[in-house]
Amino acid sequence: MTQQKDRPWLFRTYAGHSTAKASNALYRGNLAKGQTGLSVAFDLPTQTGYDSDHELSRGEVGKVGVPVAHLGDMRTLFNDIPLDQMNTSMTINATAPWLLALYIAVAEEQGADVSKLQGTVQNDIIKEYLSRGTYVCPPKPSMRMITDVAAYTREHLPKWNPMNICSYHLQEAGATPEQELAFALATATAVLDDLKGKVPAEHFPAMVGRISFFVNAGIRFVTEMCKMRAFVDLWDEICRERYGVEDEKFRRFRYGVQVNSLGLTEQQPENNVYRILIEMLAVTLSKKARARAVQLPAWNEALGLPRPWDQQWSLRMQQIMAFETDLLEYDDLFDGNPAVDRKVEALKDGARAELANIDGMGGAVEAIEYMKSRLVEANAERIGGIEVGDTTVVGVNKYTTGEDSPLTAGDEAIMVADADAERDQIERLNAWKDSRDDSAVEAALEELRAAARSGVNIMPASIKAAKAGATTGEWGNVVRSAFGQYRGPTGVSKNPSNRTEGLDDIRAQVDAVSDKLGRRLKFLVGKPGLDGHSNGAEQIAARARDCGMDISYEGIRLTPDEIVDAAKNDEAHVIGLSILSGSHIPLMGDLMDKLRAAGLGHIPVVVGGIIPDDDAARLTAMGVAKVYTPKDFELNRIMTDLVALVDPADVAAE
């Protein structure tokens, strides 16, 4: 008798760029190639509640995703894509109520039965404070909006996943497997504890069943596969013991995955194809812990924006695994394996201990600062291991000699963002505002303001504002005025860590230069623009601190003016800026002009990010002293460069 094959997971690629029209064409192309679900990437202004013409949006429009500023953009994004037949994942957090409101409004325009809509909003704000930085408000009102979305979907979109607990970015920020397990599960319990008061008791178990997860799978294949089995067991345990959920299907650990982008290398990037495949095995081989949806990065994401062909290659990897192999014909391959069972139990024990620790602090919201500092420490350990060679990364710190890759040759090896996309987006935003009924918009925003203040569910007023023609920035402004703005903890303490091994020479250089300067070498670290991926900036700041520099690092989302003011007030000797969103050219051009205008053009500026060679040359021509990319993994060498840049003797010699 032929074995009944399991259904494959959903095939997704994470996509969106430039404009809603260009992204719609990309989606329809990917669906035609056999993709079975959409995963929408939004640009940073959309994620942080700003319109495309806001000062902070400059250079960021359409860079890391699609800009959606109003109902017209959402309409264009899903043109000719029937939403009632689609399973759509939207990677959106702080502005999740707004983007879901726009999605519902477009579905209604299409004539869809809203109760049949299927998909997910990520809507996990806790990890934004820990690793990704696209939060808007303080934690407590953010939690309120998360559970407002969940309560609304229970009543109106019963097939929708209202929250996707996202441990993916925790691993990208350096989390150990135990931390990834514990911090994600602590977030889930914080949400469910808050949600309990918003839904009838008889419906609560079904709401537990609608919580999904979005995880990461790194290169340590066995550990990652065991981590997924540990997630399954621990979630079942929490649902049963903490929430009394009796129905087994509501305790199922449902998860999607994007495999690790942190481990993709700029050096010998063709090796990333193998990494992505091996990491996919960790979340597909074990039937008991198989992902419900998989999206894979492209092999060249450490170099820049992948082309459609690169995304197609990653999609084909999934299809070959699902349809050419016999993987889906068998029961779980690892049940009863003693090595796997031992590792799973060890991971569960470590995660339970960390969960108890967080519970003792009052839960995830109260423990944000603690969790952030733990992630910064764990990431420092990871980077230190690569630097000294304890952790092998092929092509980076071992087997570095090789042939040039023909895959990266030529001018079109990566996609370049459309230079006119931002101007085009702003023109259409202005046209949208000119054509709408301003009094209807103002009335809808006033209703939204009242809902935010009174504590009633934020969703109905958000949907009304979406239909009236309000913009993302206007929704964001109402939320900011009601709940206040917020700057999360950096996780970088002022006190040096215990990790000073191998730093003696650099510390001596810092001391010597500080003596010449007449005060401690002052290093200002900043993140201009809306890019919240702060892991690199944190590690640079922490290493500089451990080398004896006086550091100033206030965290993310700084305007060029704020950086110039900080440089003046702190009397900085050197400025280090991290920009990972691809907006380095416009942001640095603006900043360098403003530094010179303020009489601070003599301060050396260094920049780190995913920066192609041509762009690095342009930055140097602007006056940037040094440019660093992911291949510059030796932090001590960067520290030595910084000391040389401000050494009065070296400067005089030049």
XYZ file of C-alpha atoms in Angstrom:
654
model
C 0.000 0.000 0.000
C 1.338 3.448 -0.915
C 2.211 5.666 2.060
C -0.052 8.749 2.249
C 2.136 11.819 1.737
C 1.885 14.717 4.178
C 0.916 18.090 2.772
C 3.958 20.295 2.284
C 4.473 23.483 4.235
C 3.577 26.877 2.726
C 6.285 28.119 0.354
C 7.015 31.790 0.880
C 9.610 34.374 -0.036
C 9.872 37.544 2.014
C 9.402 40.316 -0.527
C 8.526 43.934 -1.121
C 10.488 46.916 -2.448
C 10.383 50.307 -4.178
C 6.636 50.844 -4.683
C 3.348 49.000 -4.245
C 3.084 48.608 -8.047
C 6.565 47.052 -8.389
C 5.938 44.749 -5.399
C 2.577 43.634 -6.828
C 4.342 42.559 -10.035
C 6.916 40.660 -7.958
C 4.176 38.879 -5.946
C 2.253 37.825 -9.028
C 5.477 36.554 -10.579
C 6.370 34.525 -7.480
C 2.855 33.040 -7.255
C 3.134 31.998 -10.905
C 6.402 30.195 -10.040
C 4.642 28.034 -7.431
C 4.882 30.094 -4.268
C 1.838 29.209 -2.114
C 1.711 32.115 0.338
C 2.707 35.764 0.428
C 5.126 37.249 2.947
C 5.046 41.038 2.788
C 8.077 43.130 3.706
C 7.239 46.766 4.504
C 9.689 49.642 4.377
C 10.912 51.282 7.583
C 8.655 54.368 7.487
C 5.618 52.072 7.197
C 6.902 49.895 10.041
C 7.453 52.860 12.348
C 4.342 54.896 11.540
C 5.719 57.693 9.347
C 4.638 58.921 5.946
C 7.096 58.752 3.061
C 7.670 62.523 3.163
C 8.658 62.699 6.866
C 12.189 63.897 7.735
C 13.077 60.520 9.254
C 11.887 58.710 6.111
C 14.508 60.331 3.885
C 16.503 57.655 2.096
C 14.447 54.845 3.645
C 11.402 54.809 1.327
C 11.050 51.466 -0.456
C 14.491 50.269 0.677
C 13.888 47.218 2.915
C 10.289 46.683 1.834
C 7.255 48.236 0.209
C 5.932 51.648 1.304
C 2.231 51.592 2.230
C 1.087 55.071 3.209
C -2.682 54.752 2.675
C -5.536 52.625 1.304
C -4.539 53.383 -2.293
C -1.091 51.821 -1.761
C -2.611 48.691 -0.175
C -5.113 48.467 -3.048
C -2.257 48.602 -5.589
C -0.153 46.103 -3.620
C -2.825 43.397 -3.928
C -4.212 44.325 -7.352
C -5.442 41.157 -9.161
C -4.567 39.023 -6.101
C -7.843 37.724 -4.559
C -7.298 38.060 -0.808
C -9.987 35.520 0.083
C -7.890 32.875 -1.714
C -4.540 33.959 -0.274
C -2.597 33.186 2.889
C -0.758 36.434 3.600
C 1.911 36.955 6.234
C 2.629 40.608 7.006
C 5.854 41.355 8.860
C 4.524 44.335 10.753
C 4.627 45.067 14.461
C 4.196 48.568 15.907
C 1.773 49.524 13.107
C 0.104 46.089 12.891
C -3.397 47.401 13.800
C -3.158 49.947 10.992
C -1.817 47.617 8.290
C -4.401 44.969 9.181
C -7.074 47.690 8.990
C -5.901 48.608 5.466
C -5.833 44.906 4.461
C -9.405 44.404 5.733
C -10.557 47.526 3.871
C -9.040 46.264 0.577
C -10.532 42.786 1.100
C -13.966 44.368 1.560
C -13.467 46.406 -1.637
C -12.678 43.141 -3.461
C -15.970 41.707 -2.183
C -14.265 39.137 0.047
C -15.938 37.574 3.079
C -13.665 39.035 5.784
C -14.374 36.113 8.129
C -12.641 33.813 5.608
C -9.379 35.790 5.401
C -6.304 33.708 6.240
C -2.904 35.011 7.210
C -0.775 36.455 9.969
C 0.318 39.790 11.323
C 3.591 39.453 13.180
C 2.422 41.954 15.845
C 5.220 41.042 18.304
C 6.416 44.276 19.845
C 8.541 42.781 22.662
C 11.227 41.564 20.268
C 11.287 45.031 18.693
C 12.665 46.423 21.962
C 15.169 43.564 22.102
C 16.483 43.238 18.576
C 14.846 45.021 15.675
C 13.912 48.487 16.826
C 10.716 49.299 14.908
C 8.708 50.073 18.033
C 6.756 53.338 18.374
C 5.274 53.486 21.879
C 6.291 52.339 25.366
C 5.804 48.618 26.121
C 2.498 48.737 28.014
C 0.356 50.578 25.426
C 2.077 48.493 22.739
C 0.934 45.336 24.522
C -2.578 46.772 24.702
C -2.646 47.221 20.889
C -1.333 43.663 20.338
C -4.201 42.185 22.316
C -6.726 44.593 20.742
C -5.808 43.078 17.365
C -6.121 39.548 18.783
C -9.533 40.235 20.353
C -10.806 41.849 17.134
C -9.728 38.934 14.940
C -11.440 36.461 17.288
C -14.728 38.168 16.581
C -14.322 39.103 12.912
C -11.405 37.141 11.339
C -11.504 33.732 13.072
C -8.998 32.142 10.637
C -6.424 34.916 11.064
C -3.318 34.527 13.242
C -3.364 37.765 15.261
C 0.116 37.382 16.615
C 3.269 35.749 15.443
C 5.722 35.480 18.357
C 8.978 36.174 16.587
C 12.109 34.542 17.940
C 13.792 34.927 14.547
C 15.293 38.301 15.396
C 16.384 37.116 18.827
C 18.783 34.661 17.204
C 19.859 37.373 14.743
C 20.752 39.438 17.831
C 22.908 36.604 19.161
C 20.473 34.641 21.362
C 21.517 31.182 22.482
C 18.952 28.414 21.765
C 17.869 28.508 25.424
C 17.397 32.298 25.260
C 15.480 32.051 22.000
C 13.137 29.485 23.569
C 12.672 31.358 26.843
C 12.354 34.926 25.545
C 9.833 33.897 22.865
C 7.726 31.841 25.280
C 7.856 34.637 27.890
C 6.500 37.020 25.228
C 3.705 34.576 24.381
C 2.641 34.252 28.031
C 2.739 38.053 28.486
C 0.368 38.428 25.524
C -1.993 35.670 26.646
C -2.082 36.988 30.228
C -3.176 40.381 28.845
C -5.594 38.871 26.307
C -7.427 36.840 28.969
C -9.390 39.908 30.062
C -10.461 40.769 26.502
C -12.162 37.590 25.287
C -14.934 35.440 26.818
C -13.519 32.551 28.861
C -15.111 29.927 26.614
C -13.281 31.375 23.585
C -9.876 31.715 25.247
C -8.554 28.195 24.379
C -9.293 28.823 20.688
C -7.394 32.128 20.919
C -4.416 30.268 22.413
C -4.657 28.057 19.332
C -4.425 31.068 17.016
C -1.099 32.281 18.410
C 1.657 31.306 15.998
C 5.441 31.599 16.096
C 8.125 32.706 13.660
C 11.502 31.184 14.398
C 15.057 31.053 13.159
C 17.140 28.041 12.205
C 20.898 28.437 12.361
C 23.727 26.327 11.011
C 24.092 24.010 14.042
C 21.637 21.615 12.476
C 21.158 19.075 15.291
C 20.824 21.756 17.977
C 18.327 23.723 15.876
C 16.203 20.652 15.138
C 16.221 19.765 18.847
C 15.285 23.374 19.660
C 12.170 23.017 17.516
C 11.193 19.795 19.310
C 11.780 21.588 22.630
C 9.511 24.450 21.474
C 6.736 21.936 20.725
C 7.020 20.290 24.168
C 7.340 23.526 26.166
C 4.409 25.223 24.417
C 2.204 22.187 25.041
C 3.272 22.285 28.705
C 2.528 26.027 29.070
C -0.871 25.753 27.354
C -1.869 22.827 29.580
C -0.450 23.891 32.938
C -0.649 27.702 32.810
C -3.840 28.141 30.769
C -5.712 24.848 31.245
C -6.165 24.271 27.504
C -7.528 20.747 27.152
C -8.050 20.446 23.404
C -4.804 19.142 21.889
C -5.249 21.039 18.617
C -5.252 24.376 20.477
C -1.925 23.422 22.110
C -0.195 22.738 18.803
C 3.005 24.729 18.279
C 2.343 26.302 14.871
C 5.307 28.038 13.382
C 6.778 29.554 10.272
C 10.475 29.974 9.758
C 13.039 32.035 7.931
C 16.419 30.428 8.190
C 19.359 32.383 9.505
C 20.473 35.564 7.757
C 23.037 36.365 10.463
C 25.280 33.564 9.176
C 25.205 34.609 5.517
C 28.682 35.693 4.493
C 29.837 38.428 2.167
C 33.009 36.396 1.574
C 32.536 33.443 -0.822
C 28.767 34.138 -0.886
C 28.065 31.057 -3.026
C 28.667 29.009 0.164
C 25.442 30.520 1.507
C 23.427 28.183 -0.737
C 24.654 25.204 1.307
C 24.035 27.033 4.578
C 20.449 27.820 3.628
C 19.764 24.211 2.599
C 21.242 22.735 5.788
C 19.307 25.209 7.916
C 16.063 24.312 6.117
C 16.610 20.639 7.026
C 16.441 21.530 10.733
C 12.824 22.722 10.352
C 11.527 20.174 7.831
C 13.101 16.766 8.598
C 11.409 16.218 11.973
C 7.673 15.664 11.319
C 6.840 16.336 14.972
C 8.377 19.800 14.736
C 7.967 20.609 11.038
C 7.392 24.241 10.079
C 3.973 25.235 8.781
C 5.517 27.824 6.443
C 9.110 28.305 5.282
C 10.758 31.308 3.690
C 14.409 31.244 2.757
C 16.789 34.157 2.288
C 18.652 34.454 -0.986
C 22.307 33.449 -1.244
C 23.463 37.041 -1.905
C 21.581 38.979 0.804
C 24.855 39.855 2.552
C 25.785 41.746 -0.623
C 22.589 43.687 -1.279
C 19.053 43.368 -2.608
C 18.384 39.934 -4.201
C 17.063 39.792 -7.751
C 13.877 37.827 -8.651
C 16.146 35.042 -9.972
C 17.885 34.763 -6.580
C 14.518 34.472 -4.816
C 13.417 31.874 -7.360
C 16.527 29.795 -6.560
C 15.579 29.752 -2.867
C 11.991 28.803 -3.730
C 13.195 25.919 -5.910
C 15.218 24.597 -2.951
C 11.982 24.189 -0.990
C 10.099 22.630 -3.906
C 12.827 20.054 -4.556
C 12.817 19.086 -0.872
C 9.011 18.746 -0.780
C 8.286 17.150 -4.157
C 11.406 15.300 -5.352
C 12.450 13.665 -2.071
C 10.426 11.151 -0.038
C 10.585 13.250 3.145
C 6.799 13.734 3.413
C 6.097 9.986 3.205
C 7.466 9.014 6.641
C 6.708 9.352 10.328
C 9.086 11.362 12.498
C 12.654 10.239 11.828
C 13.994 11.227 15.266
C 11.477 9.820 17.763
C 13.266 7.630 20.285
C 16.747 8.782 19.300
C 18.664 8.967 22.626
C 21.062 11.742 21.499
C 18.137 13.881 20.309
C 16.103 13.193 23.464
C 19.055 14.189 25.689
C 19.620 17.447 23.803
C 15.915 18.330 23.809
C 15.686 17.792 27.581
C 18.799 19.901 28.185
C 17.373 22.763 26.095
C 14.038 22.541 27.906
C 15.744 22.646 31.310
C 17.769 25.717 30.314
C 14.702 27.473 28.909
C 12.581 26.675 31.990
C 15.241 28.184 34.263
C 15.338 31.377 32.171
C 11.506 31.512 32.063
C 11.336 31.240 35.854
C 13.843 34.092 36.081
C 11.709 36.318 33.789
C 8.505 35.371 35.632
C 10.216 36.410 38.880
C 10.765 39.885 37.385
C 7.062 40.228 36.587
C 7.063 38.865 33.031
C 8.445 39.856 29.637
C 7.355 43.517 29.686
C 9.109 44.150 33.007
C 12.174 42.128 31.946
C 12.922 43.948 28.650
C 16.084 45.630 29.932
C 17.371 42.345 31.404
C 16.685 40.388 28.197
C 18.311 43.092 26.051
C 21.527 43.050 28.079
C 21.636 39.218 27.929
C 21.356 39.331 24.126
C 24.179 41.876 23.806
C 26.395 39.664 25.999
C 25.521 36.506 24.046
C 26.248 38.234 20.734
C 29.607 39.428 22.053
C 30.466 35.806 22.902
C 29.427 34.699 19.384
C 31.501 37.380 17.629
C 34.467 36.764 19.941
C 34.405 33.061 19.032
C 34.613 33.884 15.313
C 37.363 36.469 15.852
C 39.704 34.107 17.685
C 38.827 31.104 15.499
C 37.036 29.004 18.134
C 33.995 29.076 15.822
C 34.788 28.160 12.221
C 33.076 30.072 9.415
C 34.250 28.664 6.100
C 35.573 31.347 3.781
C 35.712 33.904 6.593
C 38.197 32.725 9.207
C 39.199 29.394 7.620
C 39.669 28.204 4.024
C 39.709 31.812 2.883
C 41.728 31.165 -0.288
C 39.496 30.447 -3.277
C 38.396 31.312 -6.770
C 36.410 34.444 -7.581
C 32.723 33.662 -7.903
C 31.242 34.129 -11.389
C 27.869 34.525 -9.632
C 28.929 37.906 -8.256
C 30.541 39.177 -11.458
C 29.029 41.947 -13.528
C 27.042 45.075 -12.819
C 23.722 43.294 -12.249
C 24.782 40.744 -9.616
C 22.470 42.427 -7.121
C 19.331 44.457 -7.621
C 19.661 48.207 -7.155
C 16.717 50.016 -5.615
C 14.935 52.363 -8.006
C 16.442 55.810 -7.405
C 13.170 57.501 -8.405
C 10.932 55.331 -6.197
C 11.001 57.736 -3.235
C 10.100 60.777 -5.334
C 7.347 58.809 -7.088
C 5.943 57.597 -3.764
C 5.876 61.114 -2.288
C 4.153 62.510 -5.400
C 1.430 59.859 -5.135
C 1.090 60.501 -1.386
C 0.518 64.216 -2.079
C -1.991 63.392 -4.812
C -3.824 61.053 -2.408
C -4.066 63.795 0.217
C -5.305 66.313 -2.389
C -8.087 63.998 -3.571
C -9.581 62.909 -0.243
C -12.313 64.401 1.949
C -10.292 66.177 4.658
C -13.263 66.593 7.021
C -14.022 62.860 6.862
C -10.354 62.075 7.573
C -10.228 64.478 10.536
C -13.446 63.044 12.002
C -12.070 59.486 11.679
C -8.760 60.493 13.288
C -10.615 62.164 16.149
C -12.508 58.918 16.721
C -9.177 57.053 16.686
C -7.761 59.531 19.227
C -10.756 58.968 21.512
C -10.411 55.169 21.216
C -6.703 55.333 22.089
C -7.399 57.459 25.167
C -10.464 55.578 26.405
C -9.027 52.072 26.170
C -11.653 50.635 23.807
C -10.435 48.334 21.051
C -8.289 50.301 18.598
C -9.259 48.253 15.504
C -12.745 49.581 14.560
C -11.547 53.192 14.624
C -8.392 52.216 12.679
C -10.505 50.558 9.957
C -12.746 53.631 9.773
C -9.668 55.880 9.411
C -8.266 53.577 6.687
C -11.498 53.796 4.687
C -11.696 57.574 5.161
C -8.253 57.953 3.556
C -5.994 58.622 6.548
C -2.283 57.943 6.099
C 0.189 55.758 7.971
C 1.885 58.861 9.391
C -1.419 60.301 10.587
C -2.331 57.041 12.334
C 1.189 56.986 13.840
C 0.902 60.580 15.058
C -2.379 59.829 16.873
C -0.776 56.825 18.574
C 2.355 58.791 19.513
C 0.328 61.665 20.949
C -1.883 59.286 22.948
C 0.807 56.972 24.325
C 4.070 58.909 24.032
C 7.288 58.107 22.172
C 9.849 55.700 23.574
C 13.522 54.880 23.298
C 14.353 51.326 24.298
C 17.354 50.145 26.326
C 20.578 49.661 24.353
C 21.857 46.733 26.404
C 25.312 48.376 26.451
C 26.276 49.281 29.995
C 28.855 51.965 30.786
C 30.899 49.459 32.791
C 33.525 47.395 30.955
C 32.812 43.661 30.728
C 35.089 40.917 32.010
C 36.083 40.086 28.418
C 39.376 41.968 28.160
C 41.474 39.064 26.814
C 43.571 40.162 23.821
C 42.815 43.846 24.413
C 45.960 44.853 26.312
C 47.743 46.380 23.284
C 44.681 48.345 22.148
C 43.973 49.554 25.680
C 47.541 50.837 25.870
C 47.086 52.652 22.521
C 43.822 54.220 23.765
C 45.572 55.360 26.950
C 48.484 56.843 25.017
C 46.250 58.750 22.570
C 44.001 59.927 25.412
C 47.083 61.353 27.156
C 47.995 63.259 23.984
C 44.414 64.547 23.635
C 44.345 65.673 27.254
C 41.179 63.668 28.008
C 39.727 60.228 27.403
C 39.198 59.389 23.706
C 35.478 60.082 23.072
C 33.699 57.810 20.565
C 30.155 58.696 19.480
C 28.217 55.714 18.077
C 24.947 56.419 16.304
C 22.250 54.988 14.055
C 20.820 57.602 11.698
C 17.501 57.063 9.941
C 14.891 54.442 10.822
C 17.054 51.301 10.695
C 16.594 49.546 14.040
C 18.978 46.614 13.474
C 21.339 47.734 16.196
C 23.357 44.541 16.808
C 26.475 45.805 15.023
C 26.382 49.235 16.670
C 25.972 47.620 20.096
C 28.952 45.333 19.582
C 31.172 48.178 18.318
C 30.149 50.345 21.300
C 30.731 47.516 23.785
C 34.160 46.629 22.359
C 35.214 50.311 22.307
C 34.153 50.575 25.955
C 36.170 47.449 26.833
C 39.165 49.004 25.033
C 39.005 51.999 27.387
C 37.264 54.555 25.174
C 34.640 56.908 26.555
C 31.600 55.884 24.525
C 28.347 57.678 23.833
C 25.595 55.444 22.392
C 21.985 56.529 22.764
C 20.495 53.863 20.514
C 18.499 53.987 17.312
C 16.509 56.398 15.152
C 18.559 59.576 15.219
C 18.214 62.435 12.743
C 21.423 63.895 11.258
C 20.762 67.055 13.326
C 20.626 65.013 16.548
C 23.940 63.330 15.689
C 25.584 66.697 14.945
C 24.276 68.105 18.256
C 25.586 65.055 20.140
C 29.011 65.376 18.469
C 29.178 69.027 19.522
C 27.907 68.489 23.089
C 30.048 65.395 23.710
C 33.121 66.928 22.022
C 33.496 63.658 20.132
C 36.899 62.703 18.732
C 35.452 60.153 16.278
C 31.943 59.273 15.066
C 30.867 55.743 14.119
C 27.558 55.242 12.282
C 25.738 52.001 11.452
C 23.222 51.902 8.568
C 21.977 48.482 7.434
C 18.896 49.559 5.465
C 20.779 50.598 2.307
C 20.050 54.303 2.853
C 23.698 55.195 3.533
C 24.215 57.518 0.528
C 21.436 60.083 1.201
C 21.809 59.909 4.993
C 25.581 60.307 4.972
C 25.491 63.074 2.362
C 23.118 65.032 4.589
C 25.108 64.317 7.751
C 28.523 65.218 6.312
C 27.129 68.546 5.014
C 25.662 69.338 8.437
C 28.875 68.434 10.280
C 30.863 70.813 8.061
C 28.247 73.559 8.466
C 28.528 73.196 12.263
C 32.323 73.536 12.120
C 32.809 69.848 12.943
C 34.136 68.663 9.592
C 37.470 67.768 11.230
C 35.914 64.894 13.235
C 36.626 61.586 11.443
C 33.469 59.627 10.568
C 33.367 55.863 9.999
C 30.372 53.991 8.563
C 29.340 50.337 8.728
C 26.630 48.545 6.744
C 25.804 46.429 3.719
C 27.630 48.786 1.359
C 28.621 47.847 -2.215
C 32.118 48.839 -3.370
C 30.831 51.623 -5.637
C 28.894 53.145 -2.743
C 31.945 52.858 -0.469
C 33.897 54.936 -3.003
C 31.100 57.555 -3.018
C 31.136 57.706 0.795
C 34.897 58.187 0.803
C 34.487 61.014 -1.719
C 32.005 62.651 0.700
C 34.712 62.674 3.363
C 33.920 59.460 5.255
C 37.209 58.205 6.753
C 36.542 54.440 6.789
C 33.802 52.125 5.477
C 33.162 48.701 7.034
C 30.962 45.868 5.739
C 30.007 42.439 7.162
C 33.355 41.011 6.000
C 35.090 43.191 8.612
C 34.378 40.807 11.481
C 37.590 41.519 13.437
C 36.415 44.191 15.860
C 39.880 44.686 17.336
C 41.193 45.773 13.932
C 38.386 48.330 13.725
C 39.329 49.570 17.209
C 42.952 49.996 16.102
C 41.736 51.979 13.062
C 39.688 54.287 15.321
C 42.666 55.021 17.557
C 44.839 55.812 14.510
C 42.180 58.178 13.106
C 42.264 60.390 16.198
C 45.927 60.062 17.141
C 47.267 63.677 16.945
C 50.647 62.384 15.731
C 49.057 60.385 12.874
C 46.773 63.285 11.914
C 49.751 65.688 11.869
C 51.751 63.233 9.726
C 48.971 63.203 7.137
